Tab-separated table of C-alpha atoms and ligand atoms in Angstrom:
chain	number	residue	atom	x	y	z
A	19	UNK	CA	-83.792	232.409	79.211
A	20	UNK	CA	-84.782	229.598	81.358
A	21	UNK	CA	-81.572	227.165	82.117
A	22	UNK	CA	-80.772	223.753	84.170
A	23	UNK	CA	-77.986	224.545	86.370
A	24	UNK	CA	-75.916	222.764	88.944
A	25	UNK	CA	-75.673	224.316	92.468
A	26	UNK	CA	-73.856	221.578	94.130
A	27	UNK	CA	-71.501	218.376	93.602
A	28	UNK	CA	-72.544	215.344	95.605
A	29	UNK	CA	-71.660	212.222	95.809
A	30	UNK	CA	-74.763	210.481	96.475
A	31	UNK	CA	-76.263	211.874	93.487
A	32	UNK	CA	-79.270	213.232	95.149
A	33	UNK	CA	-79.056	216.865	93.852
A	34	UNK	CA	-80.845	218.041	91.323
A	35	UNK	CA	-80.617	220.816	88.979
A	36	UNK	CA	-82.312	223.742	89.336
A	37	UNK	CA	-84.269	225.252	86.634
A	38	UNK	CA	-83.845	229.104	86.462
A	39	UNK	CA	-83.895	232.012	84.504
A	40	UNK	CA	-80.676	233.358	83.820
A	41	UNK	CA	-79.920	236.538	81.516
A	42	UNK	CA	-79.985	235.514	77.473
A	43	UNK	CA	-76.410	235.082	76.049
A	44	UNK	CA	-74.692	238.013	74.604
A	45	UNK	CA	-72.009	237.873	71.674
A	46	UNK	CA	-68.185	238.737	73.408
A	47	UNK	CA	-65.807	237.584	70.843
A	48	UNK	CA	-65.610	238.329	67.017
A	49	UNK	CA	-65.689	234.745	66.553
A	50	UNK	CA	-68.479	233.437	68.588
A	51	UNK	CA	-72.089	231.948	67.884
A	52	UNK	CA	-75.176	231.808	69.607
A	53	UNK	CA	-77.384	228.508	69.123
A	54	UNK	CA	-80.980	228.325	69.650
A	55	UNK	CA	-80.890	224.535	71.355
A	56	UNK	CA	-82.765	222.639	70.013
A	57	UNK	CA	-81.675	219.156	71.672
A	58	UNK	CA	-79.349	218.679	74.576
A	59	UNK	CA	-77.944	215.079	74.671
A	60	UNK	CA	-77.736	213.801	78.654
A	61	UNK	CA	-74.511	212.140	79.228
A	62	UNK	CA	-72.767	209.869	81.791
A	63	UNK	CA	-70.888	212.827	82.208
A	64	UNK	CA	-73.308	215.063	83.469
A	65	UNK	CA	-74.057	212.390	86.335
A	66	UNK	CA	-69.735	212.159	86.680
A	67	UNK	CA	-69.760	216.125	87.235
A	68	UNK	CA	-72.690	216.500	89.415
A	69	UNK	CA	-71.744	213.586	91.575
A	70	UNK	CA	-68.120	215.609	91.614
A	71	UNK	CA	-65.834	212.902	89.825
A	72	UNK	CA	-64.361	215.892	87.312
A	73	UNK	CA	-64.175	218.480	90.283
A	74	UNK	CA	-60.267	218.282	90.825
A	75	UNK	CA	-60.108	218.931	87.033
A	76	UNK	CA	-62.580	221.264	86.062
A	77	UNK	CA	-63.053	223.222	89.359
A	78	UNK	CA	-59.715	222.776	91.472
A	79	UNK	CA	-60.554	225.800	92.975
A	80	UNK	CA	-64.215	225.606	93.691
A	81	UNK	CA	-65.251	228.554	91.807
A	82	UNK	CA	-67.080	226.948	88.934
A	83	UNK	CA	-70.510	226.552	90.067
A	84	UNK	CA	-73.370	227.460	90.065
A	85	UNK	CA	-73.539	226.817	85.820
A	86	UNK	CA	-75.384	225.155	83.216
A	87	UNK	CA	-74.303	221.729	82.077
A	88	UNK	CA	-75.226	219.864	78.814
A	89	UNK	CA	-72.487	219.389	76.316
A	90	UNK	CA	-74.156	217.388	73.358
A	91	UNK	CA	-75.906	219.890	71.670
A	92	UNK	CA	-77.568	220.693	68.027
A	93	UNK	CA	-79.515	223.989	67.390
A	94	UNK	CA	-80.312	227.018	64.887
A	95	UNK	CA	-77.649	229.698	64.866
A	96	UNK	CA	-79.528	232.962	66.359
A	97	UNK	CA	-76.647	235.270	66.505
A	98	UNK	CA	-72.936	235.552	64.841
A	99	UNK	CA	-70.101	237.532	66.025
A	100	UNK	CA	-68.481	240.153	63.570
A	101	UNK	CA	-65.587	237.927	61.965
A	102	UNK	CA	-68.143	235.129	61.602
A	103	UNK	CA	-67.827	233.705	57.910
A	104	UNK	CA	-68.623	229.937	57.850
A	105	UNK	CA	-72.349	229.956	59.305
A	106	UNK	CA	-75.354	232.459	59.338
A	107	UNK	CA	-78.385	233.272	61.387
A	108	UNK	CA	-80.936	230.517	60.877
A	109	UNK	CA	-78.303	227.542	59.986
A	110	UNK	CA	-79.396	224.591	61.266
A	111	UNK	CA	-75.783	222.881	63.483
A	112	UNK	CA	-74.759	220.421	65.582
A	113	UNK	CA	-71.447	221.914	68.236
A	114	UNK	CA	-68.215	219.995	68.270
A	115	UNK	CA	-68.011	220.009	72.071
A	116	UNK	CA	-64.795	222.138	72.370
A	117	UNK	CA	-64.834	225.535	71.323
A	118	UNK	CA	-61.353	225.679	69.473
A	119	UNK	CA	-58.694	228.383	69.039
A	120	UNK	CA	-57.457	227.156	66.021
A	121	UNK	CA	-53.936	229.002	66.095
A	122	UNK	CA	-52.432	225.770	68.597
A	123	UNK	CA	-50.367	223.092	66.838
A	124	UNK	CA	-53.006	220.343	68.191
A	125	UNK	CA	-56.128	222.558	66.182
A	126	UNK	CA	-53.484	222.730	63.152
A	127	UNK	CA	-52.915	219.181	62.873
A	128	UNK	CA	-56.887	218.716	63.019
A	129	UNK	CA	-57.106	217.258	66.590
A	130	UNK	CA	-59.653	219.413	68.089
A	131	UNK	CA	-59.412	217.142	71.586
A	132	UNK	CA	-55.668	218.730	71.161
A	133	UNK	CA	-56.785	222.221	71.463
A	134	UNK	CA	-54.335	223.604	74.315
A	135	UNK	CA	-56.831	227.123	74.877
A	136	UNK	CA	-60.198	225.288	73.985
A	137	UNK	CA	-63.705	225.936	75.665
A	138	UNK	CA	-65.969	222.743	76.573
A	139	UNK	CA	-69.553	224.608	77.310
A	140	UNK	CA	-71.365	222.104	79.754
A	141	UNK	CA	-68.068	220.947	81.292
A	142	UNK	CA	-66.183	224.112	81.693
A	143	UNK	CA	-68.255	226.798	80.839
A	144	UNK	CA	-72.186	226.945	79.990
A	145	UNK	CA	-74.125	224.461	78.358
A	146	UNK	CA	-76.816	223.399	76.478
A	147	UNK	CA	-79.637	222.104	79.044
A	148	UNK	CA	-80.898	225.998	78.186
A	149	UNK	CA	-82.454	227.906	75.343
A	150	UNK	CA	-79.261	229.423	74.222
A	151	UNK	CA	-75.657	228.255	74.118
A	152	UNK	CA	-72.738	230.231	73.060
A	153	UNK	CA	-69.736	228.736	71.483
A	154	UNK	CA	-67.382	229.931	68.411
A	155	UNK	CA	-67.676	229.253	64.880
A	156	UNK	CA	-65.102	226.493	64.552
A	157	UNK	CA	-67.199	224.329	66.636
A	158	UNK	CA	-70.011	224.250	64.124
A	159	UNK	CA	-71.039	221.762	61.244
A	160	UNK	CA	-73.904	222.227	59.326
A	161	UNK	CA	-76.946	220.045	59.583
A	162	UNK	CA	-78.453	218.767	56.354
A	163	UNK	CA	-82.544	219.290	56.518
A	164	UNK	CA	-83.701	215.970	56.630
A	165	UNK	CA	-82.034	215.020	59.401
A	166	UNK	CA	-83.828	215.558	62.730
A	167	UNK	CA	-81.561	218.369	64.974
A	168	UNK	CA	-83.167	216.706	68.351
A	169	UNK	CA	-82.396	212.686	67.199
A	170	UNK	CA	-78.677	213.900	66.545
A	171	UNK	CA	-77.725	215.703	69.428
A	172	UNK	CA	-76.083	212.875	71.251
A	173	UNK	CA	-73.717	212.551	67.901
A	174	UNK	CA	-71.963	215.579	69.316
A	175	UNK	CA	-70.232	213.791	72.461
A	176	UNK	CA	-70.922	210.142	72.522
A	177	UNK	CA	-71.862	209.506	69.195
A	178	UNK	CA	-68.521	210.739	68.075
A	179	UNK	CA	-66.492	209.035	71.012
A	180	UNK	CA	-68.009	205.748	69.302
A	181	UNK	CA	-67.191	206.743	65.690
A	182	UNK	CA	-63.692	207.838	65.888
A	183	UNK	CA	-62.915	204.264	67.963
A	184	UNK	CA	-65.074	201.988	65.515
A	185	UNK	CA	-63.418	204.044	62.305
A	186	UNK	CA	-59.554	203.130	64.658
A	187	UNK	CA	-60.934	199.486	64.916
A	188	UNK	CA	-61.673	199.200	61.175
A	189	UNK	CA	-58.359	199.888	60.517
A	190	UNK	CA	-56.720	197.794	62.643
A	191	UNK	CA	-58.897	194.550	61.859
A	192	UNK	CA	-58.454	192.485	58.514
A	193	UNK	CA	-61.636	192.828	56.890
A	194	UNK	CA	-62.012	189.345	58.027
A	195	UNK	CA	-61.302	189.673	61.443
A	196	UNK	CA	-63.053	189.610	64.622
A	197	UNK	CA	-64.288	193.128	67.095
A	198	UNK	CA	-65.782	192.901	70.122
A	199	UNK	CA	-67.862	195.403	71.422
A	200	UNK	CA	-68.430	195.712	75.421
A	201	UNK	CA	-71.168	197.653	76.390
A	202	UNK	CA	-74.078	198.120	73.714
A	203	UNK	CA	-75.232	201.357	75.393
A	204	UNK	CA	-75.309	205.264	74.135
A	205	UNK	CA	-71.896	204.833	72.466
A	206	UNK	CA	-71.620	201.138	71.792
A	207	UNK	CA	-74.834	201.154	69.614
A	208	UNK	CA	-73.408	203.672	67.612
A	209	UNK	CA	-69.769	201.564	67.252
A	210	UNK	CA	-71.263	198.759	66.047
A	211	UNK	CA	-73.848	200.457	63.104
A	212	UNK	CA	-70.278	203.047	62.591
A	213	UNK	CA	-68.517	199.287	61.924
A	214	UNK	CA	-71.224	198.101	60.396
A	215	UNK	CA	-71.012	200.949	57.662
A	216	UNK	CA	-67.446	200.885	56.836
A	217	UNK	CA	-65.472	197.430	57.382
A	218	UNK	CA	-66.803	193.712	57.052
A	219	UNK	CA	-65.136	192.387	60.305
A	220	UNK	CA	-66.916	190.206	62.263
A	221	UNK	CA	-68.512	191.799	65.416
A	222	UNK	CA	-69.338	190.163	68.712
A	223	UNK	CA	-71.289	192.407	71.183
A	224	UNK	CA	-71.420	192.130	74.847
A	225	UNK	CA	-74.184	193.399	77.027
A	226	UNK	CA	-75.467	192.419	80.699
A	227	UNK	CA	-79.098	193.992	79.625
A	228	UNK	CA	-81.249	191.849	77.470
A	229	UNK	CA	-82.720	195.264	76.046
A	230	UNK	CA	-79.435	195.704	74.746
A	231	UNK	CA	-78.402	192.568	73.665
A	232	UNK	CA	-81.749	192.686	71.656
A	233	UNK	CA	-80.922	196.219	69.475
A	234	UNK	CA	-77.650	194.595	69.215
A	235	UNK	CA	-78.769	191.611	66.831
A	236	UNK	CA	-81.021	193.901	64.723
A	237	UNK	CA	-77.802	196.378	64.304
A	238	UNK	CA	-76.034	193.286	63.057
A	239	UNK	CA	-73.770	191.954	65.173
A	240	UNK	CA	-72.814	188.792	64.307
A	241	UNK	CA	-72.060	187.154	67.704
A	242	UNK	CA	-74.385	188.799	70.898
A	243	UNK	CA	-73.125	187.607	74.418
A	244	UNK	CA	-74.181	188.461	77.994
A	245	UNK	CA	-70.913	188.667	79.991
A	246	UNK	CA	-69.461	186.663	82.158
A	247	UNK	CA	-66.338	185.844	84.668
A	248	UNK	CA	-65.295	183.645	81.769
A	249	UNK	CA	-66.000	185.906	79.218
A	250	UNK	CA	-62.319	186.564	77.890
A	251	UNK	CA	-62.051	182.404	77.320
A	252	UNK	CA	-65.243	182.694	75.623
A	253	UNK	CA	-64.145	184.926	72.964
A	254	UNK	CA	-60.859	183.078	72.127
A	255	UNK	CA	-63.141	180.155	71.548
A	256	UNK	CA	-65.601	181.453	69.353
A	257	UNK	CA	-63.167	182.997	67.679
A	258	UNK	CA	-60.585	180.861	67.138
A	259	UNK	CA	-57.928	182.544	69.309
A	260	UNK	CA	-58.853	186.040	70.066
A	261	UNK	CA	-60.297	189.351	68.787
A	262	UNK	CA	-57.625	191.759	66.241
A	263	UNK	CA	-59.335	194.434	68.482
A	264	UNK	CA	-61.626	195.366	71.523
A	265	UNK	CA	-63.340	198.300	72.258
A	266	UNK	CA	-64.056	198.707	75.547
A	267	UNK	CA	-67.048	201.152	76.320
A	268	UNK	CA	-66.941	200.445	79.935
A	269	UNK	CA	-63.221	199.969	81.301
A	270	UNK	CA	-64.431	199.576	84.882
A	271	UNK	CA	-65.770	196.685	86.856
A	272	UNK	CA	-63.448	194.297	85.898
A	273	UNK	CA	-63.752	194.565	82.232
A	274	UNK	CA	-60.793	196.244	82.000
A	275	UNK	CA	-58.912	193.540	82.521
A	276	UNK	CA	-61.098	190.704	80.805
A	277	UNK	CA	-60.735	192.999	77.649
A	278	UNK	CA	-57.033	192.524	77.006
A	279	UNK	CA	-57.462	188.695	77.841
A	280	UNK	CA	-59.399	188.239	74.786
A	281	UNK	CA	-57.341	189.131	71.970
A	282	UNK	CA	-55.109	187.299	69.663
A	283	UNK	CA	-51.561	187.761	69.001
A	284	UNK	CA	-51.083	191.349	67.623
A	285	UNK	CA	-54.339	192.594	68.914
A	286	UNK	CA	-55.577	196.118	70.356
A	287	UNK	CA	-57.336	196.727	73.262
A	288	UNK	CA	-59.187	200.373	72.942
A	289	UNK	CA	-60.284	201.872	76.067
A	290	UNK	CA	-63.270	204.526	75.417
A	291	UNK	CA	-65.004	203.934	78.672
A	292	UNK	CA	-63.258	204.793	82.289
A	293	UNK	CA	-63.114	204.537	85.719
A	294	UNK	CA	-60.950	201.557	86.398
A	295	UNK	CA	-57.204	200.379	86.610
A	296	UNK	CA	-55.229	198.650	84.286
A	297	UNK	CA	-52.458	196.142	84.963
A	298	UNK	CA	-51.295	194.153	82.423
A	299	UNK	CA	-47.920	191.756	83.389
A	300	UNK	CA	-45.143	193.641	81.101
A	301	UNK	CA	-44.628	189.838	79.905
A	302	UNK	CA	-48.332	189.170	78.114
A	303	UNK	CA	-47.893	192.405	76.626
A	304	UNK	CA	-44.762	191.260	74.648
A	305	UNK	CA	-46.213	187.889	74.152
A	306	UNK	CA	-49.112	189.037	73.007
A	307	UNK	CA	-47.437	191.664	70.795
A	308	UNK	CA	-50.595	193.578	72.345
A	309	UNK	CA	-51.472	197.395	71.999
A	310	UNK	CA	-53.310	199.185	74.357
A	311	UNK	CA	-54.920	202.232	73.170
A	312	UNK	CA	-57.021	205.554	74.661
A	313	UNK	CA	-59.732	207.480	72.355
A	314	UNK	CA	-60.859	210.589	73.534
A	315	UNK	CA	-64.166	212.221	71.461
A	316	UNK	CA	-63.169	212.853	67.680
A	317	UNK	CA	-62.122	215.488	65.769
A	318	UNK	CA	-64.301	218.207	63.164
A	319	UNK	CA	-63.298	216.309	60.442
A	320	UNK	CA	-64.688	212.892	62.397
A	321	UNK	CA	-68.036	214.648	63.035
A	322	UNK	CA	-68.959	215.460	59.319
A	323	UNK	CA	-67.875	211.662	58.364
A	324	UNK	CA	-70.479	211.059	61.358
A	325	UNK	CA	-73.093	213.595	60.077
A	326	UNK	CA	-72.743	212.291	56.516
A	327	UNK	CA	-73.603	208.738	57.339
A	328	UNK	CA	-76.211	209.382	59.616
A	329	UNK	CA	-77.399	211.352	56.800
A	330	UNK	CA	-77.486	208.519	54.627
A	331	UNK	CA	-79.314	206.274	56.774
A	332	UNK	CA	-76.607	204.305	57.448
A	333	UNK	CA	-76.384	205.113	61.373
A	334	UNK	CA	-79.759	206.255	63.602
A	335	UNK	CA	-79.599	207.047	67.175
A	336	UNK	CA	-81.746	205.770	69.951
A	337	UNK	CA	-83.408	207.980	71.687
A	338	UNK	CA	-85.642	209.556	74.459
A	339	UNK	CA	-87.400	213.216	74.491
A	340	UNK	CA	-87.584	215.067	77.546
A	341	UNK	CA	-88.457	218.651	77.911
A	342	UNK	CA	-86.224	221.290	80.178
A	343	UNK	CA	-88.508	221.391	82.674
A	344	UNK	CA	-88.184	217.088	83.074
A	345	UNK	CA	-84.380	217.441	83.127
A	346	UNK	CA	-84.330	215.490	86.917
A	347	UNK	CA	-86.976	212.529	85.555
A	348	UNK	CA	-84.628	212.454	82.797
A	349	UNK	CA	-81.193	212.383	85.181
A	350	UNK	CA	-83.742	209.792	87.090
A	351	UNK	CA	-85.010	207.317	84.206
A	352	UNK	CA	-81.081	207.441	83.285
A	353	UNK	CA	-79.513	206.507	86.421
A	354	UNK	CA	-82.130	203.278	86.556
A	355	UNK	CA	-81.647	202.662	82.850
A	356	UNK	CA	-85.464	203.132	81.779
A	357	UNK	CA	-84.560	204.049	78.782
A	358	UNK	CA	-82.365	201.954	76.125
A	359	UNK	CA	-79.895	204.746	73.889
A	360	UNK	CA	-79.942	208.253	74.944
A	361	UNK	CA	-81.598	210.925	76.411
A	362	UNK	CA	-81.924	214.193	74.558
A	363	UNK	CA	-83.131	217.276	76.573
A	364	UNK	CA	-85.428	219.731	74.152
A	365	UNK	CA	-85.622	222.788	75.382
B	425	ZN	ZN1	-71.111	213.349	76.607
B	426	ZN	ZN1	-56.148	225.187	69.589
């Protein structure tokens, strides 16, 4: 099968993947699938592992590469192991991004991200940017026919990242109360249709890019900024003394630290997006009665919610084709945002 595969970290992000063919996938475990990709999201992550950011935790001992990345994938299920009940040859699926043991108290309580003997094909093992994946039955939720497998496939990583913080955020917030989005990109247009859909806060979005800022008003936000130094005074104005929650789909450049500025008394800062530092004076944090809170992907059960209201119509994905064999113009158009929403590799 023909396969995108990564020969070499570096930092200045000039490598590209090489397209090969590599032998077709073979069943090894009772328990495992094969998928026939059908689309391959392209993630900031892929750029973070080929420019080497994840190398001291995925390949501490530099014997990972060469593989195949791509870890946002949807497909047709070509092949099942022998103990495979749940899904047949021909089911159309989109892959929770770890493969799962399910035994672990972390898969038992229904925290896949948990998982303490889990597979992550395209991170750790590999992925999708080929014709055939393999991963295990537990990763799989079926696909209802209407809804397109290659629009999806970005619902597997990043689409989920955004749903289970939005659902967290629609918790937390009265039904009055204010969100603010930061960063109306891949996963912060699907936050803010994902709040949209199941709370009736008030949502302000924040975006340098006037693309974004535009798809931000027709998916409803109520309040579209651009960003500023003075952006955390900004929001207590307009909102009368803070945001009940933040989500933060950047949490580097200095928004880090605006985002936990901004909210009221009682309020929760929700870091999805990394790469900075956080330092918060212990004092504003008791003052504040803030909470400052990680999200890391979602769970199965997350991922069917997400399914079921894309489903319904309630939450599309932007996005842009690319065959295989454009994987690099696709890394390309990404890393100079040509392209508003996601990328989704069709092999
Ligand atoms: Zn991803
Ligand atoms: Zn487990």
């Amino acid at each position: 099968m023909l396969a995108a595969r990564l020969y070499r970290y570096d930092p200045a992000m000039q490598e590209e993947l090489r397209l090969e063919t590599v032998p077709d996938p073979t069943i090894r475990q009772p328990d495992e699938v094969i998928v026939r990709i059908v689309g391959a999201g392209l993630c900031r992550t892929d750029l973070h592992i080929i420019e080497g950011v994840w190398r001291p935790i995925l390949d501490p001992e530099g014997k990972l590469l060469p593989y195949t990345l791509g870890h946002e994938n949807t497909g047709i299920v070509e092949a099942v192991g022998s103990a495979v009940r749940n899904v047949r040859v021909g089911d159309r699926v989109i892959c929770h991004p770890q493969a799962t043991c399910g035994l672990c108290l972390g898969c038992r309580v229904g925290e896949d991200m948990y998982c303490t003997s889990a597979r992550f094909p395209g991170l750790d093992s590999d992925g999708g940017f080929a014709q055939y994946l393999v991963t295990t039955e537990r990763a799989l939720v079926k696909v209802p026919e209407d809804v397109d497998l290659v629009d999806i496939a970005p619902l597997a990583d990043a689409g989920l990242t955004a749903y289970r913080a939005a659902k967290r955020a629609s918790r937390i917030a009265p039904p009055d109360g204010w969100v603010v989005i930061i960063g109306i990109g891949g996963l912060g247009h699907i936050a803010l249709q994902v709040l949209r859909a199941l709370a009736g806060v008030r949502i302000v979005a924040v975006d340098r890019s006037p693309l974004a800022r535009e798809r931000a008003g027709e998916l409803g936000a109520d309040h579209v900024l651009a960003g500023s130094p003075d952006l955390a005074a900004e929001i207590r104005e307009l909102t009368g003394g803070g945001a009940h929650v933040v989500l933060d789909f950047v949490g580097e450049q200095g928004v880090e630290q605006q985002s936990w500025q901004m909210l009221r008394k009682g309020g929760t800062h929700l870091i999805i997006g990394y790469g900075g530092t956080l330092e918060i004076p212990t004092v504003r944090m008791i003052f504040g009665e803030l909470t400052v809170a990680g999200s890391l992907v979602g769970n199965y059960k997350e991922l069917v919610e997400l399914i079921d209201l894309v489903a319904r119509g309630k939450v599309r994905v932007f996005t842009q084709r690319y065959t295989l064999q454009e994987i690099n113009r696709a890394i390309d158009d990404f890393k100079h945002g040509r392209y508003f929403g996601r990328a989704v590799i069709t092999p």
